[in-house]
Short mmCIF file of C-alpha atoms in Angstrom, two decimals:
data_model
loop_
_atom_site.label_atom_id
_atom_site.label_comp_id
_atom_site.label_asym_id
_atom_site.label_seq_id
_atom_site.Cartn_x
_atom_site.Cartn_y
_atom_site.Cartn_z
CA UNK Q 19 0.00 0.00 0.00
CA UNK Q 20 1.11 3.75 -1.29
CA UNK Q 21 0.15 6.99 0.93
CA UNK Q 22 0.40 10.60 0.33
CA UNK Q 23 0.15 10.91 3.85
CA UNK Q 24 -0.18 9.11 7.25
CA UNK Q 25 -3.71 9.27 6.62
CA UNK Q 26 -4.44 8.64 3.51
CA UNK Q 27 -4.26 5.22 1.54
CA UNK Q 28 -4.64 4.37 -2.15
CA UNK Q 29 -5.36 0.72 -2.91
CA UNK Q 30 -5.30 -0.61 -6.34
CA UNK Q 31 -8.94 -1.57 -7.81
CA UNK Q 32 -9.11 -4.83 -9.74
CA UNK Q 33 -12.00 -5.17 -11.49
CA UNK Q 34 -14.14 -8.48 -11.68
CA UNK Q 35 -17.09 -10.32 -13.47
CA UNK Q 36 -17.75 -13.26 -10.93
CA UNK Q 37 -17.00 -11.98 -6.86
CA UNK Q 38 -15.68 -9.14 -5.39
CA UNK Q 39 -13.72 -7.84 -2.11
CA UNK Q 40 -12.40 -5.06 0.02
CA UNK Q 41 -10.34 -4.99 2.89
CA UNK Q 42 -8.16 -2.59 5.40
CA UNK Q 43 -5.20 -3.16 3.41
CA UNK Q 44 -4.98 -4.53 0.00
CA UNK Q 45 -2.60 -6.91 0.37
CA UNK Q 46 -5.56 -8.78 2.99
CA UNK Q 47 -7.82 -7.95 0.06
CA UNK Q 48 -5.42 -9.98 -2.08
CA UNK Q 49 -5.38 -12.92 0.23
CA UNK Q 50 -9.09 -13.27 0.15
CA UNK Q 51 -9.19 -13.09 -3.74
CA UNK Q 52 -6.89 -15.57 -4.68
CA UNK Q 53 -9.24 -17.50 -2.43
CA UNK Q 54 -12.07 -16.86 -3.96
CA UNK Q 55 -10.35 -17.60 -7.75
CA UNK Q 56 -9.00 -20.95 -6.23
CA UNK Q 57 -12.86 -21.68 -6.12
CA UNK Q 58 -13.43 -20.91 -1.97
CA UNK Q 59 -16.85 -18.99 -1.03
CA UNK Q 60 -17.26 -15.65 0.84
CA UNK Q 61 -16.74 -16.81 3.95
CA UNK Q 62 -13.87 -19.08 2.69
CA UNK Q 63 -12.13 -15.63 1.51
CA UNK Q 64 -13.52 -13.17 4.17
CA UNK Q 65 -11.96 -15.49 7.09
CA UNK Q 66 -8.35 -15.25 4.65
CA UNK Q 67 -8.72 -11.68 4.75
CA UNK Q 68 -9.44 -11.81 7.86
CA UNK Q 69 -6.38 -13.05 9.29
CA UNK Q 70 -4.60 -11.67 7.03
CA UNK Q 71 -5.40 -8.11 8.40
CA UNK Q 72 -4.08 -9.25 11.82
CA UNK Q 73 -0.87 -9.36 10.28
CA UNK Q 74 -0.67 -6.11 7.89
CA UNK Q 75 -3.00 -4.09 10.62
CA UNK Q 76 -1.36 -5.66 13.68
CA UNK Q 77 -0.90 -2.39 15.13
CA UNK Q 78 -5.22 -2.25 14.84
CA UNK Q 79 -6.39 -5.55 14.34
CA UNK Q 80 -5.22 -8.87 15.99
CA UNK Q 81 -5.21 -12.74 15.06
CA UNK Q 82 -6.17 -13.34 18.65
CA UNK Q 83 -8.66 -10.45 19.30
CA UNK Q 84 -12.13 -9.79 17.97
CA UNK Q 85 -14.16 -10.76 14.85
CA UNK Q 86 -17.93 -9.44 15.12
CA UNK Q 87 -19.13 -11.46 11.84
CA UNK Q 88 -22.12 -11.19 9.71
CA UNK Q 89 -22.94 -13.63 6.77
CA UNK Q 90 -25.54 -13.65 4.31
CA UNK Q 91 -26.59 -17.56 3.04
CA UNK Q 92 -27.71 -16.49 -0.42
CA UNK Q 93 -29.57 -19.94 -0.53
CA UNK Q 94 -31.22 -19.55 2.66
CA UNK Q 95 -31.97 -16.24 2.04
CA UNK Q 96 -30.70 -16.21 5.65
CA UNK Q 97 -28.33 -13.34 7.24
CA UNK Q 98 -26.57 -14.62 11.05
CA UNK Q 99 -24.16 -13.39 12.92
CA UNK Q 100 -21.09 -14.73 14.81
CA UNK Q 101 -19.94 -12.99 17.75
CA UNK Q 102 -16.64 -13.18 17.80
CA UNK Q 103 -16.08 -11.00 20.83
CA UNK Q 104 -15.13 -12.63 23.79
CA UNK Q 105 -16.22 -12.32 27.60
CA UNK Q 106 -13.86 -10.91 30.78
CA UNK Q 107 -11.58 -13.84 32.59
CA UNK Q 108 -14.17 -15.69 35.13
CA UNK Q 109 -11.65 -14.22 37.80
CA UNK Q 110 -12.30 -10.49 37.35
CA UNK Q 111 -14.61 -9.05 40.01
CA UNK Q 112 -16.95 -6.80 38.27
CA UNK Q 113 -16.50 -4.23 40.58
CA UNK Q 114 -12.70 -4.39 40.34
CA UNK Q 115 -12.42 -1.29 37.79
CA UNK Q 116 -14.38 0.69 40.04
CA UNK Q 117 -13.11 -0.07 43.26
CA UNK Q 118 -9.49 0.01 41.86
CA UNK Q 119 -9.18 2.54 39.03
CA UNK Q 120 -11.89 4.56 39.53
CA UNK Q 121 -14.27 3.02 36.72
CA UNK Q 122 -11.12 3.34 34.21
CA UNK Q 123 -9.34 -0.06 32.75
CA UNK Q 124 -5.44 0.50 33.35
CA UNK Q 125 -3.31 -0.10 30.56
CA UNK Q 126 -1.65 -4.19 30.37
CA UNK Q 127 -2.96 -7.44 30.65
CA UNK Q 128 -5.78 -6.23 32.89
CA UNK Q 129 -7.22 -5.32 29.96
CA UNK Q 130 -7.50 -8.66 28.40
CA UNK Q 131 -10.29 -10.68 27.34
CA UNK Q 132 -10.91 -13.72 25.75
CA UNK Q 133 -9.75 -13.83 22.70
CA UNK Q 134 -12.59 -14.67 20.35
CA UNK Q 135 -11.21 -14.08 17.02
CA UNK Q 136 -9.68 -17.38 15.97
CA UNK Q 137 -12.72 -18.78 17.57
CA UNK Q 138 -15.03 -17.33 15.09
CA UNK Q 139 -12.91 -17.39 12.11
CA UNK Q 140 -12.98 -21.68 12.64
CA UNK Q 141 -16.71 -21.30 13.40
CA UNK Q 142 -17.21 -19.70 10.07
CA UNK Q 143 -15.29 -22.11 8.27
CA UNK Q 144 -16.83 -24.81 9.90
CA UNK Q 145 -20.33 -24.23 9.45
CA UNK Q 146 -20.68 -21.86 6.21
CA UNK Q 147 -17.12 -22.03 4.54
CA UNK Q 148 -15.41 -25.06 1.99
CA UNK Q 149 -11.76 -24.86 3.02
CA UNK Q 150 -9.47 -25.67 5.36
CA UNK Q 151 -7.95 -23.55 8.27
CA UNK Q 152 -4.09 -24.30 6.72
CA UNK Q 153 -5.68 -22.98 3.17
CA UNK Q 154 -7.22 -20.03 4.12
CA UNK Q 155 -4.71 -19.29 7.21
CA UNK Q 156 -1.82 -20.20 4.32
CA UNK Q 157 -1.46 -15.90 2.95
CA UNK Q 158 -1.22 -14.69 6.72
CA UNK Q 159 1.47 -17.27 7.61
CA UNK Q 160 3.49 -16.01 4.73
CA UNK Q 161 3.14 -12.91 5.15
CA UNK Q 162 4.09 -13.02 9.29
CA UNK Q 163 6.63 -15.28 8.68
CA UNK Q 164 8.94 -13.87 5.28
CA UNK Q 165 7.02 -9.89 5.82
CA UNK Q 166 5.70 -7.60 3.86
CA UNK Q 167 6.48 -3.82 3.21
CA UNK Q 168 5.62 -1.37 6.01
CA UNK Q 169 3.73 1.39 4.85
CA UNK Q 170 3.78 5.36 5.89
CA UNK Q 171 0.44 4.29 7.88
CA UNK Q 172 1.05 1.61 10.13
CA UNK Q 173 5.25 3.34 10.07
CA UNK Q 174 3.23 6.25 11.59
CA UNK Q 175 1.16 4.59 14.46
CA UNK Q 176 4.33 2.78 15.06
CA UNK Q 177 6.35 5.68 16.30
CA UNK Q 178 3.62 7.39 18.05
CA UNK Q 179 3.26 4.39 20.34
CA UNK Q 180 6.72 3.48 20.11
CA UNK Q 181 7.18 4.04 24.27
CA UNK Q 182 4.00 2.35 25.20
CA UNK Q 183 5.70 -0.38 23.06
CA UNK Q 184 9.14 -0.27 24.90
CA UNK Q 185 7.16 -0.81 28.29
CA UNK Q 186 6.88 -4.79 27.06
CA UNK Q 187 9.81 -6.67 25.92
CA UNK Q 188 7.46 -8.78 24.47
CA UNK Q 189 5.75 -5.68 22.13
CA UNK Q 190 9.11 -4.61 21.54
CA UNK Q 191 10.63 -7.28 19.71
CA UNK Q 192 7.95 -7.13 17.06
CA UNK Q 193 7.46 -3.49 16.56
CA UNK Q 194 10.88 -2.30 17.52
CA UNK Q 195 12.97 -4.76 15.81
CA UNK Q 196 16.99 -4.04 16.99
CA UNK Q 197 15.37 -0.92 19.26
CA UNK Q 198 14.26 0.75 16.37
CA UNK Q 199 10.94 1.97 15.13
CA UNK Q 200 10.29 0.18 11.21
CA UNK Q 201 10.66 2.86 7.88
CA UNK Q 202 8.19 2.73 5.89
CA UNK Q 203 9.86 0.45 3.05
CA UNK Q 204 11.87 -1.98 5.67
CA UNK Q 205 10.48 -5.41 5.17
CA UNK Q 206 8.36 -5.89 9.01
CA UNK Q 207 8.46 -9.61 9.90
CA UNK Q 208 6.35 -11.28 12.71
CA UNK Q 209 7.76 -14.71 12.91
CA UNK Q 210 6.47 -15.97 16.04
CA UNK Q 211 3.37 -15.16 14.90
CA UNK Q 212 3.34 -16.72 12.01
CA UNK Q 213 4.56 -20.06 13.76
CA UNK Q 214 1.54 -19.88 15.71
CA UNK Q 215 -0.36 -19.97 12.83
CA UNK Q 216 1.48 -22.97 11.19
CA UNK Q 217 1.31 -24.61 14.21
CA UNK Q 218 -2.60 -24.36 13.99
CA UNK Q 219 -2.05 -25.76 10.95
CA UNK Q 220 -0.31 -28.32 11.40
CA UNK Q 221 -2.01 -29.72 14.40
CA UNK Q 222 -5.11 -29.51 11.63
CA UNK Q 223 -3.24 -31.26 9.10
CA UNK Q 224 -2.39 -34.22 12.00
CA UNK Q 225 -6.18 -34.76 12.75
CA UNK Q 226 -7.40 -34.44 8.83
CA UNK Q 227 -7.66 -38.40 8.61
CA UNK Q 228 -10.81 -38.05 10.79
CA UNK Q 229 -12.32 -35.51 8.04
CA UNK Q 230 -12.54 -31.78 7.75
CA UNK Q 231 -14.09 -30.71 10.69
CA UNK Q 232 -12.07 -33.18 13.11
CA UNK Q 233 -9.03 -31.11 11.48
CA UNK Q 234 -10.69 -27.14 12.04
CA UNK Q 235 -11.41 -28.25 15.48
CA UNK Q 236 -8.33 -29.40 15.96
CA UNK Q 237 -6.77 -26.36 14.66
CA UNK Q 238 -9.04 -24.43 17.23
CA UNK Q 239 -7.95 -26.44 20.07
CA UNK Q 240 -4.17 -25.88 18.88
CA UNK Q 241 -4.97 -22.16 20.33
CA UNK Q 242 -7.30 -23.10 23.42
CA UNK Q 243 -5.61 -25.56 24.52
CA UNK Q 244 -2.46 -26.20 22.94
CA UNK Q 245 0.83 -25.05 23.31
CA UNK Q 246 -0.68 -21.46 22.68
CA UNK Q 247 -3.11 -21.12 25.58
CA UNK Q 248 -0.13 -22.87 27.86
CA UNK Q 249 2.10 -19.68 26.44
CA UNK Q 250 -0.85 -17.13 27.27
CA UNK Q 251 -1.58 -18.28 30.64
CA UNK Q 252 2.06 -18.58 31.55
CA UNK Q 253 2.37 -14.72 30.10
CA UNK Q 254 -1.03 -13.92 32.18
CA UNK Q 255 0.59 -15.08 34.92
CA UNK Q 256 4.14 -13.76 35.47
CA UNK Q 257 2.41 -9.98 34.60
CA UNK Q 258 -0.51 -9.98 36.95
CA UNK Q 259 -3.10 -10.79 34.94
CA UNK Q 260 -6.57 -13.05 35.11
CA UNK Q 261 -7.26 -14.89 31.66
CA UNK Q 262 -6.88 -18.73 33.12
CA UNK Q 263 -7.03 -21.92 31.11
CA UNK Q 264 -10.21 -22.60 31.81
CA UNK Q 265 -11.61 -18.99 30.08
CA UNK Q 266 -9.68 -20.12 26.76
CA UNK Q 267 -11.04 -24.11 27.12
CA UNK Q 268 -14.58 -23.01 27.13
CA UNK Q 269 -15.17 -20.22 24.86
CA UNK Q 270 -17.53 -20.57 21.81
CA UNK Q 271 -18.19 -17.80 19.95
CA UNK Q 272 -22.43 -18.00 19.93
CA UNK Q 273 -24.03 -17.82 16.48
CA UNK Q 274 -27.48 -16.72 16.11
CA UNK Q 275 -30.03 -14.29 13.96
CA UNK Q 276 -29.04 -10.83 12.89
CA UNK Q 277 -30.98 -7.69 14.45
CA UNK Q 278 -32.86 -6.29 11.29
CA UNK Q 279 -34.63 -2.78 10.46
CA UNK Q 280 -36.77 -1.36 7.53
CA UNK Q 281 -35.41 1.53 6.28
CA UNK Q 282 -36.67 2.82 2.91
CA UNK Q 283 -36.47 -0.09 0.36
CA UNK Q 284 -34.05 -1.96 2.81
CA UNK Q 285 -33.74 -4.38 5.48
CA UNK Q 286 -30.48 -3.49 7.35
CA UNK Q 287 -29.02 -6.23 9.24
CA UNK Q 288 -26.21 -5.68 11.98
CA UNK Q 289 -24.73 -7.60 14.86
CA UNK Q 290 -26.47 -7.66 18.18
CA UNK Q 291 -26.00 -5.27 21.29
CA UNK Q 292 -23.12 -7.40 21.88
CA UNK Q 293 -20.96 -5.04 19.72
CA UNK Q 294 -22.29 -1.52 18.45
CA UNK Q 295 -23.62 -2.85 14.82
CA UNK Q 296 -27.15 -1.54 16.25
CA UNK Q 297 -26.39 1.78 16.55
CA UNK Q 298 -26.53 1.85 12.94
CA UNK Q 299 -30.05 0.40 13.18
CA UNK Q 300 -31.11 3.60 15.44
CA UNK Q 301 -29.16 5.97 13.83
CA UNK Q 302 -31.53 5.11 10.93
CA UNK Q 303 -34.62 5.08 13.21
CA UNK Q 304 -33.45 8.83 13.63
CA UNK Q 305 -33.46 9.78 10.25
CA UNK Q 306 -36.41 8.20 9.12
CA UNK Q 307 -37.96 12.17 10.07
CA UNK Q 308 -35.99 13.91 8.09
CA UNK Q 309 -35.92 14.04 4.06
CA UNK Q 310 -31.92 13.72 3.54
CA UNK Q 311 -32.57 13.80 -0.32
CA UNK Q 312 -33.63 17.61 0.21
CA UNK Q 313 -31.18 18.51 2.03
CA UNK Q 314 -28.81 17.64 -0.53
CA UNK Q 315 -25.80 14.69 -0.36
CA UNK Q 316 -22.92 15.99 2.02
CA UNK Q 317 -24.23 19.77 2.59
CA UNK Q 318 -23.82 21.62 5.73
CA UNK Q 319 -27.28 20.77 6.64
CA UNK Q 320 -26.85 17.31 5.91
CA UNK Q 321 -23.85 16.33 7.71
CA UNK Q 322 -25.10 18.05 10.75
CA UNK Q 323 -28.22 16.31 11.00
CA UNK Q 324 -26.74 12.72 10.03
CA UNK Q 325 -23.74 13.74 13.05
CA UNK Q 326 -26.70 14.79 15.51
CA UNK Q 327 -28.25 11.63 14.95
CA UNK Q 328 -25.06 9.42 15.29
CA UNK Q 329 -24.34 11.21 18.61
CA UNK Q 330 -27.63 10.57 19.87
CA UNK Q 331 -26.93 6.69 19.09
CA UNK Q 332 -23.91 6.30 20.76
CA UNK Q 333 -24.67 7.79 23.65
CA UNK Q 334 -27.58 5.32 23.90
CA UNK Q 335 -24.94 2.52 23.16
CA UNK Q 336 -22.86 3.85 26.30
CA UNK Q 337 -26.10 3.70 28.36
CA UNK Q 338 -27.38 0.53 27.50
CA UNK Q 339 -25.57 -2.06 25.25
CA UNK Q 340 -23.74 -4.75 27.08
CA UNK Q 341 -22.89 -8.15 27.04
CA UNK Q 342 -26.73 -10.37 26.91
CA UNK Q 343 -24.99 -12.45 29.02
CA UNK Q 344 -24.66 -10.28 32.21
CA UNK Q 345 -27.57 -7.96 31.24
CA UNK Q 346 -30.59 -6.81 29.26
CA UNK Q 347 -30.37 -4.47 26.17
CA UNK Q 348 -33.58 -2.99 25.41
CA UNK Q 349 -33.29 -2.40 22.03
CA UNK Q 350 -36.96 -3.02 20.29
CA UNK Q 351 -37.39 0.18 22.20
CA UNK Q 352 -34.10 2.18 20.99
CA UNK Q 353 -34.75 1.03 17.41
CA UNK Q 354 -38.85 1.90 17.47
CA UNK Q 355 -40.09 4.90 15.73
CA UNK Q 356 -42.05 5.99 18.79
CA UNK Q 357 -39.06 6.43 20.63
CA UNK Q 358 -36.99 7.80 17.91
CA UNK Q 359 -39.90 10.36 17.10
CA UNK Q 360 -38.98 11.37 21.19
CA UNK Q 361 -35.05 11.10 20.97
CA UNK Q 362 -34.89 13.18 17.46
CA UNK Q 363 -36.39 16.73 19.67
CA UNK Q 364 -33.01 16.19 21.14
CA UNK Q 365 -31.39 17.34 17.08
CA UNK Q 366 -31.23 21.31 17.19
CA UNK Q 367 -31.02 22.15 13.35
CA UNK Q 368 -28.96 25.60 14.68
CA UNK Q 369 -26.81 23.58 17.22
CA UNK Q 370 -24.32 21.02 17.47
CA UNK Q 371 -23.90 18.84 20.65
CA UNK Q 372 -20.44 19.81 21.52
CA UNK Q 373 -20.13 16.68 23.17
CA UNK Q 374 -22.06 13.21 23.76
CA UNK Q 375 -25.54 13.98 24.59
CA UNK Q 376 -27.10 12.69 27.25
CA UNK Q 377 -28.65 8.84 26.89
CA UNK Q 378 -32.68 8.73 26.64
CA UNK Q 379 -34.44 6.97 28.79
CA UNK Q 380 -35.75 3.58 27.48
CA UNK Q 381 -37.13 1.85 30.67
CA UNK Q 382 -39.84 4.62 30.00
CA UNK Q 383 -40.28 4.74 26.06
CA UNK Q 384 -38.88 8.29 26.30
CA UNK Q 385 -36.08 9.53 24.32
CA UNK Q 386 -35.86 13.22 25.42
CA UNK Q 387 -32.48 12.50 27.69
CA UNK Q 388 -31.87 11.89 31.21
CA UNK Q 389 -30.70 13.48 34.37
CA UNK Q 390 -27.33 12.25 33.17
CA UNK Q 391 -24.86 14.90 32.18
CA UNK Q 392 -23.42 15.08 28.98
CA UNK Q 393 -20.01 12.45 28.55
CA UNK Q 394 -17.00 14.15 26.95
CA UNK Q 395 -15.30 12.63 24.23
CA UNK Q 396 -11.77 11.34 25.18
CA UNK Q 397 -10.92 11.41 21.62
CA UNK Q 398 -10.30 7.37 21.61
CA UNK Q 399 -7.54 5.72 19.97
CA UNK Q 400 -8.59 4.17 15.86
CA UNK Q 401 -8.49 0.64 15.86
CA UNK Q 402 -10.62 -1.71 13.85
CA UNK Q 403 -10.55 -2.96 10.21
CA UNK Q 404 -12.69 -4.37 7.71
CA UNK Q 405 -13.34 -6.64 5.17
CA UNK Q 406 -16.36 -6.97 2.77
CA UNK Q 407 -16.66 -10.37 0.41
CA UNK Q 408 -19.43 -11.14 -2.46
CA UNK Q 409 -19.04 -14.38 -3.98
CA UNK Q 410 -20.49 -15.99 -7.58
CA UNK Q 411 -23.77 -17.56 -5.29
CA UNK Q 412 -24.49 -14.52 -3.93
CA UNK Q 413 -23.48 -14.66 -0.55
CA UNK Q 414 -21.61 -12.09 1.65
CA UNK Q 415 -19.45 -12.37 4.46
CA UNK Q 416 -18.76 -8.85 6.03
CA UNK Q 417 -16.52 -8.88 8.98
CA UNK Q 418 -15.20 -6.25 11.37
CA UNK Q 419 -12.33 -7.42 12.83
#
């Protein structure tokens, strides 16, 4: 990948008559194409990608962290969802954060959760996909093992972090190779990395005999409860931390129906309240009051009221979305016209919300804001990726990794 500027990528288009697919970084796009020409499905190319962006993004994506995935079955005329996003270590006291860092999550291991991404990249493959874990897994392996070209981009978020980096010896072997922050140009290898993912391979390839999904569960187990869960609890453990054995055994990423909303001519699907994919869903709910065609694509009117709206969203997403395991989201009411009719008063045409507005209150139907106060913005750190796949039978497999 070329950029003018740290922020600011240009990816070669490649046109096609029979799939298609974009990605974070091209070379993950790549990946999931020669997939799809070797005869693989969507989900058979989105899961390549998907890795793949854990080792080009590493500094914003990760093999072992999340993979919220939705999938359209184009002969089921089905959309579900895998959450790929995985739960705090048994161990952790919920009140912990608050007793001990005043409701904030300190920086290290503390912050670690289960890792659910390799998890739901097998689970895809396993129930939707055609290929093999070595196959698909195969472009990422290269490319952690023999590198790849580091770009202005990643070069950039590199140095910036390049001390919280040096606080791990463990962080700084792979982004400060000899001491040194990487150039954009120097060839950035992640070789332990990519043994982990031969490994998973391998230990596939050793249980094949039994047939394909003997092998992708073996290659699962390779990471929760192979020699790489032994590595992360033994890491967990010398720096203080609370993911045990037992977290990484168990987890399952849970697969189920899509949340779904009319809007216009469309049914928009997203993930559940698990992640933020509905916030989309009421950001819509929202507009459905105003007549964005009039205002005209991208004017000054326009943007404000489609911000407004977003900010609304969120801040119901900081009140109320959690994880269905530990609590209720009630989100029939955040995504129902009456009480987007209630929580849309709240968009000034005049005025901007200089900051995140306050949640509405949903226990009552009523979406004119709480006693709450207003939460600043502390201006988060980016992190995320994506990857979007469209096969020859019509199926998709968008992922946010």
């Amino acid at each position: 990948m070329t950029a003018t500027s740290h922020n600011t990528a240009h990816r070669p288009a490649i046109a096609v008559t029979r799939h298609a697919i974009a990605a974070g970084h091209y070379l993950a796009a790549t990946a999931g194409f020669d997939i799809l020409q070797a005869g693989g499905n969507a989900v058979d190319a989105g899961v390549a990608a998907g890795i793949a962006l854990g080792v080009v993004q590493s500094d914003l994506v990760n093999v072992a962290g999340v993979a919220p995935i939705l999938i359209y079955l184009a002969d089921k005329r089905e959309v579900v969802t895998i959450a790929g996003l995985g739960p705090w270590p048994k161990a952790l006291d919920p009140e912990f954060f608050m007793r001990e860092h005043g409701g904030k999550i300190p920086i290290g291991v503390l912050r670690t959760v289960v890792p659910a991404a390799p998890d739901a990249w097998i689970t895809a493959l396993k129930r939707y996909g055609t290929m093999s874990f070595s196959e698909v897994a195969s472009p990422a392996t290269r490319l952690a093992r023999d590198g790849f070209p580091m770009y202005p981009l990643m070069a950039a978020s590199l140095q910036k972090h390049a001390e919280r980096h040096a606080m791990w010896p463990s962080s700084a072997a792979v982004y400060l190779p000899g001491g040194k922050v990487p150039k954009s140009g120097d060839i950035f290898r992640q070789t332990e990395l990519g043994a982990s993912l031969q490994y998973m391979a391998d230990e596939e390839k050793a249980a094949s005999s039994r047939g394909r999904e003997a092998g992708l569960d073996a290659a699962r187990d390779a990471f929760y409860r192979g020699d790489i869960a032994k590595k992360i609890v033994a890491f967990m453990k010398e720096q203080g931390g609370l993911l045990s054995a037992e977290d990484l055994a168990e987890y399952h990423s849970p697969v189920g129906p899509a949340e779904r909303r009319r809007f216009g001519d469309l049914d928009v699907f997203t993930c559940g309240a698990w992640c933020q994919g509905p916030v989309l869903l009421q950001t819509l709910a929202l507009l459905e009051g105003t007549n964005l065609k009039a205002l005209g694509q991208n004017s000054a009117d326009y943007v404000h009221q489609l911000t407004e709206a977003l900010k609304l969203a969120f801040a119901d997403r900081e009140a109320y979305y959690t994880d269905p395991a530990v609590g209720q989201v009630p989100l029939p009411t955040l995504i129902s016209p009456e009480y987007a009719a209630e929580r849309r008063k709240l968009i000034d045409p005049l005025k901007a919300w200089p900051e995140m507005p306050p949640p509405g209150d949903a226990g009552a139907g009523v979406g004119f804001g709480s006693l709450r106060e207003s939460k600043p913005n502390p201006f988060p750190e980016p992190d995320t990726s994506y990857v979007c796949v469209a096969d020859r039978w019509g199926n998709l497999f968008p992922p946010t990794p």
